[in-house]
PDB file of C-alpha atoms and ligand atoms in Angstrom:
ATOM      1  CA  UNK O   1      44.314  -6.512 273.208  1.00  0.00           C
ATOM      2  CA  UNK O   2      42.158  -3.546 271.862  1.00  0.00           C
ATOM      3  CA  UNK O   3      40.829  -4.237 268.628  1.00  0.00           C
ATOM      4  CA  UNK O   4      42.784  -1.873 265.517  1.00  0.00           C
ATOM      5  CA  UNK O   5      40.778  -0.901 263.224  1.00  0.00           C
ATOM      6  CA  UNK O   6      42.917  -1.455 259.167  1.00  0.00           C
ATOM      7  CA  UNK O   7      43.336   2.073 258.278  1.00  0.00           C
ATOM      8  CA  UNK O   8      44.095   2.930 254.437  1.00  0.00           C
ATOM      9  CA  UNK O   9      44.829   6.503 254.203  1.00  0.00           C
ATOM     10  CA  UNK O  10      45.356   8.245 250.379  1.00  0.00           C
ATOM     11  CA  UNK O  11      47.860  11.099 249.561  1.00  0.00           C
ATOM     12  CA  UNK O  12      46.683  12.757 246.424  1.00  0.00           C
ATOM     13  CA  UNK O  13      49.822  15.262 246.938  1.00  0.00           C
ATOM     14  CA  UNK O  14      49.550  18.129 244.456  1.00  0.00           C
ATOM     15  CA  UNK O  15      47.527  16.013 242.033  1.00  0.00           C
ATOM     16  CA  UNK O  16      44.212  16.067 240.699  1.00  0.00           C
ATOM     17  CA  UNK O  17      41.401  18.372 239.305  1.00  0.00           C
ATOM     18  CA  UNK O  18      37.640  18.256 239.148  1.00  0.00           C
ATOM     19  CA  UNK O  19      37.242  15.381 236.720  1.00  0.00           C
ATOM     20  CA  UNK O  20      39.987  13.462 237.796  1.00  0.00           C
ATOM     21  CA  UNK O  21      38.124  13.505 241.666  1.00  0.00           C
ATOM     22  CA  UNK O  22      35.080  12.708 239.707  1.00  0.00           C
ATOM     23  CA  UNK O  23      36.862   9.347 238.153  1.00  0.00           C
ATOM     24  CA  UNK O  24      38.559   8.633 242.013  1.00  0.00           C
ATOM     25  CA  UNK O  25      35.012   8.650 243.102  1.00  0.00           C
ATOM     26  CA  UNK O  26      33.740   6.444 240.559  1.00  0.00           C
ATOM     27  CA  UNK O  27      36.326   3.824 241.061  1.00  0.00           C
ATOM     28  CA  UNK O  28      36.056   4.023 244.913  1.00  0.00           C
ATOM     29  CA  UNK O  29      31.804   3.926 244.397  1.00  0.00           C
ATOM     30  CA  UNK O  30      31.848   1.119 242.450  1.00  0.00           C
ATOM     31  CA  UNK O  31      34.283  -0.781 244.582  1.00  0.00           C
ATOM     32  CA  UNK O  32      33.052  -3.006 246.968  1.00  0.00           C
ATOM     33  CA  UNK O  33      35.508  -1.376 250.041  1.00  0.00           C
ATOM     34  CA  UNK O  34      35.882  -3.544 253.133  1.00  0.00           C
ATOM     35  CA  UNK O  35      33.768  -2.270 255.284  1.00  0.00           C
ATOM     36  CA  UNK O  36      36.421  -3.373 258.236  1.00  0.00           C
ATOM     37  CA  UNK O  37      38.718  -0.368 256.756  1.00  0.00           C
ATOM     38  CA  UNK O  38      38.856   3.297 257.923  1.00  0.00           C
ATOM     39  CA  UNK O  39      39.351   5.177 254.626  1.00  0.00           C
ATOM     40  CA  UNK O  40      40.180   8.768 254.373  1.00  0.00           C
ATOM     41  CA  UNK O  41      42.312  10.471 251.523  1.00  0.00           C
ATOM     42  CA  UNK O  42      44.385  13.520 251.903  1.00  0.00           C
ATOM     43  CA  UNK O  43      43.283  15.721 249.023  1.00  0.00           C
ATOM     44  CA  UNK O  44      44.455  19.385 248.284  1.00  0.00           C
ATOM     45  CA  UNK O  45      43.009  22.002 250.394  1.00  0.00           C
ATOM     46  CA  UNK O  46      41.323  23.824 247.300  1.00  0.00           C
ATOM     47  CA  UNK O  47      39.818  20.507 246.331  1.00  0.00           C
ATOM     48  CA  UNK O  48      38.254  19.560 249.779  1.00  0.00           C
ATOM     49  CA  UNK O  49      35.072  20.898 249.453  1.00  0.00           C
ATOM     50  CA  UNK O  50      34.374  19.142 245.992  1.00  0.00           C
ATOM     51  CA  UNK O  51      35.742  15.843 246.838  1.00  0.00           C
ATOM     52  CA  UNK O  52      33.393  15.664 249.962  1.00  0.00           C
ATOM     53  CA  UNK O  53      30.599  16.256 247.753  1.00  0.00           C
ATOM     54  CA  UNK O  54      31.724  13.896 245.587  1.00  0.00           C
ATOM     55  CA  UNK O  55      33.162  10.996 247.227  1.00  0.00           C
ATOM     56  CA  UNK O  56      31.247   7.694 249.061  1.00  0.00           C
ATOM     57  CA  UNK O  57      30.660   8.360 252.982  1.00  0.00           C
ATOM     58  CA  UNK O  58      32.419   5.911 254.062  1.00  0.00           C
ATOM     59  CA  UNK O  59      35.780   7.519 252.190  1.00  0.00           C
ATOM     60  CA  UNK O  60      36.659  10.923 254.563  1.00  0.00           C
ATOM     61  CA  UNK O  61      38.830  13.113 253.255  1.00  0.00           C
ATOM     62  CA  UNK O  62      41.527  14.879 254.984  1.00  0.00           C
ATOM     63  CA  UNK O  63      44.207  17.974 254.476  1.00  0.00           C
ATOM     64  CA  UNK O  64      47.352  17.120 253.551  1.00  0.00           C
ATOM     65  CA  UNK O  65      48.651  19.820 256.449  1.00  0.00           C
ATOM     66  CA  UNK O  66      47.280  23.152 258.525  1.00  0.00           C
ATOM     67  CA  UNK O  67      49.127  26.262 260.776  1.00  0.00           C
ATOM     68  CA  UNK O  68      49.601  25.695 264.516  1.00  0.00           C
ATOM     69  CA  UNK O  69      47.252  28.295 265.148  1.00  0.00           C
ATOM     70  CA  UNK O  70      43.361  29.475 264.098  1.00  0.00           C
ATOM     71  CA  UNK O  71      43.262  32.367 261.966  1.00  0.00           C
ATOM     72  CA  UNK O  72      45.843  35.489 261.743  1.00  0.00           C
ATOM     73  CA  UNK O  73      48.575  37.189 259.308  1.00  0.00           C
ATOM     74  CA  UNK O  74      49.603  34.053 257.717  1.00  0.00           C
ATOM     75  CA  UNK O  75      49.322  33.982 253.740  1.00  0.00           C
ATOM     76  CA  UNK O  76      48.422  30.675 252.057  1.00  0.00           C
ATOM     77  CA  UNK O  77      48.425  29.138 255.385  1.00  0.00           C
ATOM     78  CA  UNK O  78      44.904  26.625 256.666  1.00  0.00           C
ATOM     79  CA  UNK O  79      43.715  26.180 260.250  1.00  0.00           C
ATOM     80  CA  UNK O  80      42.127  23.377 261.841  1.00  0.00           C
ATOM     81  CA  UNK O  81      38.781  25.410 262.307  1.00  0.00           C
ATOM     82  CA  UNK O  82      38.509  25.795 258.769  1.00  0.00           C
ATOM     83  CA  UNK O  83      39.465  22.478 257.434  1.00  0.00           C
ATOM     84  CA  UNK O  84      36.635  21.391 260.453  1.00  0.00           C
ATOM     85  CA  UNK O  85      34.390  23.817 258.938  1.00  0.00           C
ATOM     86  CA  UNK O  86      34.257  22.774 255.903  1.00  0.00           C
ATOM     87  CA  UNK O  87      33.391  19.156 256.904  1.00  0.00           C
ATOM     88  CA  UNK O  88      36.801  17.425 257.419  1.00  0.00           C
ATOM     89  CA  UNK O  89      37.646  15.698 260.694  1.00  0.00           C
ATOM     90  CA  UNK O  90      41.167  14.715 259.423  1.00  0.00           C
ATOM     91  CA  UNK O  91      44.660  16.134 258.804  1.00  0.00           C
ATOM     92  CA  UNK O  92      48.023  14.828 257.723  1.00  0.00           C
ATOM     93  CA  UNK O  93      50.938  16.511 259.377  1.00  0.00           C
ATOM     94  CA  UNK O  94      54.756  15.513 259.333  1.00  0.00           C
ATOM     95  CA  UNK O  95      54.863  14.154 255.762  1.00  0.00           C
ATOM     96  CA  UNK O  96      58.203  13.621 254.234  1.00  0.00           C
ATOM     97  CA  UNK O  97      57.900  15.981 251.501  1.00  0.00           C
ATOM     98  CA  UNK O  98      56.665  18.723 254.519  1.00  0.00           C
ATOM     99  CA  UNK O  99      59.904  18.002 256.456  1.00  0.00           C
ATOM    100  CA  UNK O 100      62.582  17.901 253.376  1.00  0.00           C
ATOM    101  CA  UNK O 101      60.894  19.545 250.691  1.00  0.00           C
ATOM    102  CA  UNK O 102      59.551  22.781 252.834  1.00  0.00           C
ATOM    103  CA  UNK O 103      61.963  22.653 255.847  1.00  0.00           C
ATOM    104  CA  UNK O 104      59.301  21.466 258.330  1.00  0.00           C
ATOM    105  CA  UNK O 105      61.235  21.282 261.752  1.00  0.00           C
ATOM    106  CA  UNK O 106      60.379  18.225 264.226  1.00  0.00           C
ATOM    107  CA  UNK O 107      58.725  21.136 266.467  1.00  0.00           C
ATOM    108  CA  UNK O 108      57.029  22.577 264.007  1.00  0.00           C
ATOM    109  CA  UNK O 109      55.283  19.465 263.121  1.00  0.00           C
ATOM    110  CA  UNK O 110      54.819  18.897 267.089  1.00  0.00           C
ATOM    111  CA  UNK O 111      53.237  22.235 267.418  1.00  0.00           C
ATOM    112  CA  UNK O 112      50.643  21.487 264.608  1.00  0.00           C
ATOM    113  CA  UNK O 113      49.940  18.174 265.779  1.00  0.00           C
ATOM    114  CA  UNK O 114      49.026  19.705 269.305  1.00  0.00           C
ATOM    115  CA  UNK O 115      46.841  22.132 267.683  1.00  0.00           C
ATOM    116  CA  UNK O 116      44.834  20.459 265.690  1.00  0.00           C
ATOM    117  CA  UNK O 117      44.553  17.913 268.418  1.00  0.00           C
ATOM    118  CA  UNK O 118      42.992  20.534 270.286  1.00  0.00           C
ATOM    119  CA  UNK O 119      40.491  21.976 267.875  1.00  0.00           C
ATOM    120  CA  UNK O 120      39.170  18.125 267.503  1.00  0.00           C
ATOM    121  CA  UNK O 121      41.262  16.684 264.922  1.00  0.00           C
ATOM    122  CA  UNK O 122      42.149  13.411 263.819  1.00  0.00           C
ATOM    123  CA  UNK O 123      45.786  13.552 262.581  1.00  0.00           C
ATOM    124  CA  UNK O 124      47.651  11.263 260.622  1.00  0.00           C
ATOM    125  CA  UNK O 125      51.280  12.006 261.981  1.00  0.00           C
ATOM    126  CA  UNK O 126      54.245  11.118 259.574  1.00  0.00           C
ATOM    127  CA  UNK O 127      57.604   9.883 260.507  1.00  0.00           C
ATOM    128  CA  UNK O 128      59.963   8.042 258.848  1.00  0.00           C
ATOM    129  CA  UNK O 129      64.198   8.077 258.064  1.00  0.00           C
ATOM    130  CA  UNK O 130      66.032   9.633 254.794  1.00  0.00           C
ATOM    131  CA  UNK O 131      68.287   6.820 252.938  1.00  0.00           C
ATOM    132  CA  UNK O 132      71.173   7.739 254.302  1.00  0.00           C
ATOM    133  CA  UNK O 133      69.731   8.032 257.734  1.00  0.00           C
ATOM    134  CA  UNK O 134      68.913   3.673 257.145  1.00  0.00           C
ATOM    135  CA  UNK O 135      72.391   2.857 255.642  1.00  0.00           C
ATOM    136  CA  UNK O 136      73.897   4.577 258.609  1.00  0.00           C
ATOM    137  CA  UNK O 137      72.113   2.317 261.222  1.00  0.00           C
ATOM    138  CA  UNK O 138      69.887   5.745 262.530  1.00  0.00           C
ATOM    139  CA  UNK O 139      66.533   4.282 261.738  1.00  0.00           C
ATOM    140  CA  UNK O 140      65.518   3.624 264.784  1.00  0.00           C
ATOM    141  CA  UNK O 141      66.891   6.902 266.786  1.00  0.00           C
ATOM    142  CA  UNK O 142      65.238   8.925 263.479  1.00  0.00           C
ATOM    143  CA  UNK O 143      62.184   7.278 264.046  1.00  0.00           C
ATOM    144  CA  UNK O 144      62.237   7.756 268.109  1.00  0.00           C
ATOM    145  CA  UNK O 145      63.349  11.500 267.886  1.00  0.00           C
ATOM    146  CA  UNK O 146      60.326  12.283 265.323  1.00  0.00           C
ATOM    147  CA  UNK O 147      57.570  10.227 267.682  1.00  0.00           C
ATOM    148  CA  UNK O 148      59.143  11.678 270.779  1.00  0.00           C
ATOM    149  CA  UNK O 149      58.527  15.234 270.358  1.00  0.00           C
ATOM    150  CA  UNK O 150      55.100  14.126 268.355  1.00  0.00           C
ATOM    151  CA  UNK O 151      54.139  12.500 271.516  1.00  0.00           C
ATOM    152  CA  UNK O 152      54.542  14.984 274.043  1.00  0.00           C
ATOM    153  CA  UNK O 153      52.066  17.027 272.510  1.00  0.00           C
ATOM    154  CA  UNK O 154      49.170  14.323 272.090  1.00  0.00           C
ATOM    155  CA  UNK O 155      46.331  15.071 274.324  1.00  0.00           C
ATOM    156  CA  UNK O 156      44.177  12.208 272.678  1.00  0.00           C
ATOM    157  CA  UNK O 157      45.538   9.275 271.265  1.00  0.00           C
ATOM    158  CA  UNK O 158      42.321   8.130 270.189  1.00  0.00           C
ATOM    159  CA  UNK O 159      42.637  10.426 267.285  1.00  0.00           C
ATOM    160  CA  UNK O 160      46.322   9.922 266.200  1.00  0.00           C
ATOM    161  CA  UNK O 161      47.186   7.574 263.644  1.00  0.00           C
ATOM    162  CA  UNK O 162      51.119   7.269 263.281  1.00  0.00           C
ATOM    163  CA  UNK O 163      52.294   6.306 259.405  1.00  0.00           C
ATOM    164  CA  UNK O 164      55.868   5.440 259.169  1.00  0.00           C
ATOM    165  CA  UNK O 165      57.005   6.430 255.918  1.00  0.00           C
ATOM    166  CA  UNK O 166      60.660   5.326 254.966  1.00  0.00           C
ATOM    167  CA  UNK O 167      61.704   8.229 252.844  1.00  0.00           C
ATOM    168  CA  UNK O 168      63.996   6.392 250.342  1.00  0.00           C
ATOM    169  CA  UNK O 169      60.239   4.559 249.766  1.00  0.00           C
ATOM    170  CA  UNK O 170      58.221   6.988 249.196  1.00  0.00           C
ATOM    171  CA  UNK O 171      57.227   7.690 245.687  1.00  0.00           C
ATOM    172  CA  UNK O 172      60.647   5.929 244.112  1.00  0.00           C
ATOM    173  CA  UNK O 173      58.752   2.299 243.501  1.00  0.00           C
ATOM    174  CA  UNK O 174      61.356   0.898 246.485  1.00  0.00           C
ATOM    175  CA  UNK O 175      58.923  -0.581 249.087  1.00  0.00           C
ATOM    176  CA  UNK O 176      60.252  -1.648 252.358  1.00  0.00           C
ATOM    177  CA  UNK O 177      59.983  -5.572 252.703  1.00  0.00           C
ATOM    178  CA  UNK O 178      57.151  -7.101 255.074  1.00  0.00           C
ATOM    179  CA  UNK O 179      60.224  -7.646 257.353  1.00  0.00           C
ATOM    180  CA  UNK O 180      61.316  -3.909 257.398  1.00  0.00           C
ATOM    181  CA  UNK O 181      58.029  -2.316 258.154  1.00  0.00           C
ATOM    182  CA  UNK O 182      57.407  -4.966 261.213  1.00  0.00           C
ATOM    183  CA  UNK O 183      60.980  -4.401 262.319  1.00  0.00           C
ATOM    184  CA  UNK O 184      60.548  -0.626 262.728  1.00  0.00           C
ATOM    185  CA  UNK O 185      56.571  -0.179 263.444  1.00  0.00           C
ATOM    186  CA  UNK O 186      56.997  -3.204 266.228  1.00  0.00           C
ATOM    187  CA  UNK O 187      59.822  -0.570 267.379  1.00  0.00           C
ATOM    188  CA  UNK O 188      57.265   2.084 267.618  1.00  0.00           C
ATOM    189  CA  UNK O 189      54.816   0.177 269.507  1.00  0.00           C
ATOM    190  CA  UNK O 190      57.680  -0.622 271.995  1.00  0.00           C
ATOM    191  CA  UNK O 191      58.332   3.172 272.148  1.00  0.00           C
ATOM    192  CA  UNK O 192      54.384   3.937 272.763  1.00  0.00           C
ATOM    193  CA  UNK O 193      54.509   1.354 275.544  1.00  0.00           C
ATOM    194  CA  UNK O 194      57.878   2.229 277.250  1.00  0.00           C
ATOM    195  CA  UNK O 195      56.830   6.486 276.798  1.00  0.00           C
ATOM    196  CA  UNK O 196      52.977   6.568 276.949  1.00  0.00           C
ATOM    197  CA  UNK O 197      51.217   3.449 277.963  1.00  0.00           C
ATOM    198  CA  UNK O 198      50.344   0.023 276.924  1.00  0.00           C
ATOM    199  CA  UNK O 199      47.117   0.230 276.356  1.00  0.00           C
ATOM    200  CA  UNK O 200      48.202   3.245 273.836  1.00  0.00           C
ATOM    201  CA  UNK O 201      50.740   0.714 272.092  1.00  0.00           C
ATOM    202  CA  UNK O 202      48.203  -1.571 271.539  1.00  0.00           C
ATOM    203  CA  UNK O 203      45.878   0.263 270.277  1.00  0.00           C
ATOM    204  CA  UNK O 204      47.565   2.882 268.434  1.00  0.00           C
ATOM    205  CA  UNK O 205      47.406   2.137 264.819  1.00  0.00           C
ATOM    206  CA  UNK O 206      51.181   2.277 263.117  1.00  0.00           C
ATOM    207  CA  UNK O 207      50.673   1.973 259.348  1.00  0.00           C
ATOM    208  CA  UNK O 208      52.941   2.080 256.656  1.00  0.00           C
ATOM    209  CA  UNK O 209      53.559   4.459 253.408  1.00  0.00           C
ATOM    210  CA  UNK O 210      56.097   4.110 250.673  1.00  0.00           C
ATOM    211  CA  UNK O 211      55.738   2.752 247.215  1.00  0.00           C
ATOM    212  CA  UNK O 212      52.257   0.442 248.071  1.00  0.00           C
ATOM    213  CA  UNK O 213      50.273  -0.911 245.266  1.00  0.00           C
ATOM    214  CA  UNK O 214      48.216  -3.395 244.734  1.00  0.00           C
ATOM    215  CA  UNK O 215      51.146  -6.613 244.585  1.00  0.00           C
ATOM    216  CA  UNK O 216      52.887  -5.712 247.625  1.00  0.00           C
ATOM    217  CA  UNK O 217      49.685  -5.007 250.182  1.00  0.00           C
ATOM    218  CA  UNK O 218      48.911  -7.728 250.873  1.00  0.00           C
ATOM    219  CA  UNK O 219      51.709  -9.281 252.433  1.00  0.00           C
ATOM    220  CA  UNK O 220      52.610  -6.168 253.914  1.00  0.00           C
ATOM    221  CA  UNK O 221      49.414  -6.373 255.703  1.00  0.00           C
ATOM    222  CA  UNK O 222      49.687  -9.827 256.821  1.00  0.00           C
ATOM    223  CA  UNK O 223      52.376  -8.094 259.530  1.00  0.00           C
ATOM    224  CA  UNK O 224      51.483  -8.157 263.074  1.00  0.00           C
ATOM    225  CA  UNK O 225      52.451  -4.447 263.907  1.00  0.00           C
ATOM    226  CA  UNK O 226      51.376  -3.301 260.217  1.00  0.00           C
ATOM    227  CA  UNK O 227      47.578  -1.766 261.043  1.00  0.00           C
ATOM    228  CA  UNK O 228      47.051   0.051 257.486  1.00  0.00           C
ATOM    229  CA  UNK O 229      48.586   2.337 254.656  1.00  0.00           C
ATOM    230  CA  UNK O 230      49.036   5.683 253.931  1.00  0.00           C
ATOM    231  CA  UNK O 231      49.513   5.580 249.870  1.00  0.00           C
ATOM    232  CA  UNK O 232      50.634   8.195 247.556  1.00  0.00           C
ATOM    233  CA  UNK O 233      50.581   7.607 243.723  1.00  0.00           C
ATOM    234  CA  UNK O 234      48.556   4.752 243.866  1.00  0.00           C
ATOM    235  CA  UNK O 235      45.487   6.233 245.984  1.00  0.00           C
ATOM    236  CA  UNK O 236      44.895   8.091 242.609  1.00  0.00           C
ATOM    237  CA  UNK O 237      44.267   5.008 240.579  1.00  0.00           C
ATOM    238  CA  UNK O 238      41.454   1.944 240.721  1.00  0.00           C
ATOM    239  CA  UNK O 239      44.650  -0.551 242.361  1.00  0.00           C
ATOM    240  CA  UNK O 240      43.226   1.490 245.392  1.00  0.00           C
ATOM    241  CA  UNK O 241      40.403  -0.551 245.840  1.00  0.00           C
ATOM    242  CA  UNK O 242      42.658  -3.523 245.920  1.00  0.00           C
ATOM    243  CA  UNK O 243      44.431  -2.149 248.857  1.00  0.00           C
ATOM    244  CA  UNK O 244      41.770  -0.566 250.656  1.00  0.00           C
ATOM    245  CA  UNK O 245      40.517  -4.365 250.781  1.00  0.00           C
ATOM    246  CA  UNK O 246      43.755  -5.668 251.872  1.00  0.00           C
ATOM    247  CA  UNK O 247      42.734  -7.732 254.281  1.00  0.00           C
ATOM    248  CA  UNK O 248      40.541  -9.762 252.425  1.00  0.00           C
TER     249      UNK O 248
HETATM  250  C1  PEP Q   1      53.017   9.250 250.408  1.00  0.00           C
HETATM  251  O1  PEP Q   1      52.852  10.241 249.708  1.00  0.00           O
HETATM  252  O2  PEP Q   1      52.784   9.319 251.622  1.00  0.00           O
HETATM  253  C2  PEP Q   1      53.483   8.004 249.794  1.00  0.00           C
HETATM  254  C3  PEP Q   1      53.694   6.965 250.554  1.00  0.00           C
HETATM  255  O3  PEP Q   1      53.669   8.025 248.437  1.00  0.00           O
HETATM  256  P1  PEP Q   1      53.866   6.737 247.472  1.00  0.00           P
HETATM  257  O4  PEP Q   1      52.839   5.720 247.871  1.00  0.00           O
HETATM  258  O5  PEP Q   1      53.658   7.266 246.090  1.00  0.00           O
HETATM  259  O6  PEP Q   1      55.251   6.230 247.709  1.00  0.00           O
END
């Protein structure tokens, strides 16, 4: 089985300023990060710049989303080609708070995903069901119908990293059990395999986002199907050390 790299990706959101990037990259300097983790942190666009300049190499930093096409009449919006032109080889797309908060359609997110794909992105693609979606027994179909039209558009799944993000977990301090993520991301390796191909379901990573910290990481990441993080709230504070090194 191909070798999966622990990936711990950080969602600053709409947080942060200059001197609160310069404490993030004090904490993250002085920490002795596991070299066996990919790091990369999702930072606002207007900050990306600065927090490249300021943060250790080995910590990338991504956009938290882009436009599904490269420049044009579109106010407020970023492209791939700029986000790559400023330095930044990653972007999140399909976060919760994209799909509920701003109306993001599953197409819409599958259109981005294909375009930044194709401009030479890595992308950090989101999926993950609302509350009511779980207590209704939809997880899984949620789940499948979000990957599915996600994976018809990959071109390269060398550069996709899928985060399932339950949405009743994410920033409400409810964390799915150890047994919840497997159930669902060992789902989502059986969809890779049955709709793309086994080597992509084993070597996909699948990680998980909702409510992490540093006292529930580690036994999350003791799950077989459970390859890394994506963490909001507490990617802004020092804990994030602790769960960039996981593993150890
Ligand atoms: C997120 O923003 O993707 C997230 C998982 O947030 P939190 O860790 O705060 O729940």
């Amino acid at each position: 089985m191909p070798e999966r790299k622990f990936f711990v990706g950080g969602n600053w959101k709409m947080n942060g300023s200059k001197s609160s990037i310069d404490g993030i990259a004090k904490f993250l300097s002085d920490g002795n990060l596991d070299p066996n983790t990919e790091i990369v942190v999702g930072c606002p666009s207007i900050y990306m710049d600065y927090a490249i300049s300021k943060l250790p190499k080995n910590v990338k930093v991504s956009a938290q989303n882009c436009y599904k096409v490269p420049s044009g009449a579109f106010t407020a919006e970023i492209s791939p080609a700029m986000i790559k032109d400023i330095g930044s080889d990653w972007v999140i797309l399909g976060h919760s708070e994209r799909r509920n908060v701003f109306g993001e359609t599953d197409d819409l997110i599958a259109e981005k995903v294909a375009h930044a794909l194709s401009e030479g992105l890595n992308v950090i693609a989101c999926v993950g069901e609302l509350l009511e979606e779980r207590e209704s027994g939809k997880t899984q179909e949620v789940v499948f119908r979000q990957t599915k039209k996600i994976a018809d558009k990959v071109s390269d799944w060398s550069k996709v990293v899928i985060a399932y993000e339950p949405v009743w977990a994410i920033g409400t301090g409810k964390t799915a059990s150890p047994e919840q993520a497997q159930e669902v991301h060992e789902q989502l390796r059986k969809f890779l395999k049955e709709n793309v191909s086994d080597e992509v379901a084993n070597s996909t990573r699948i990680i998980y986002g909702g409510s992490v910290t540093a006292a529930n990481c580690k036994e999350l990441a003791k799950k077989a199907d459970v390859d890394g993080f994506l963490v909001g709230g507490a990617s802004l504070k020092p804990e994030f050390v602790n769960i960039i090194n996981a593993k150890q």
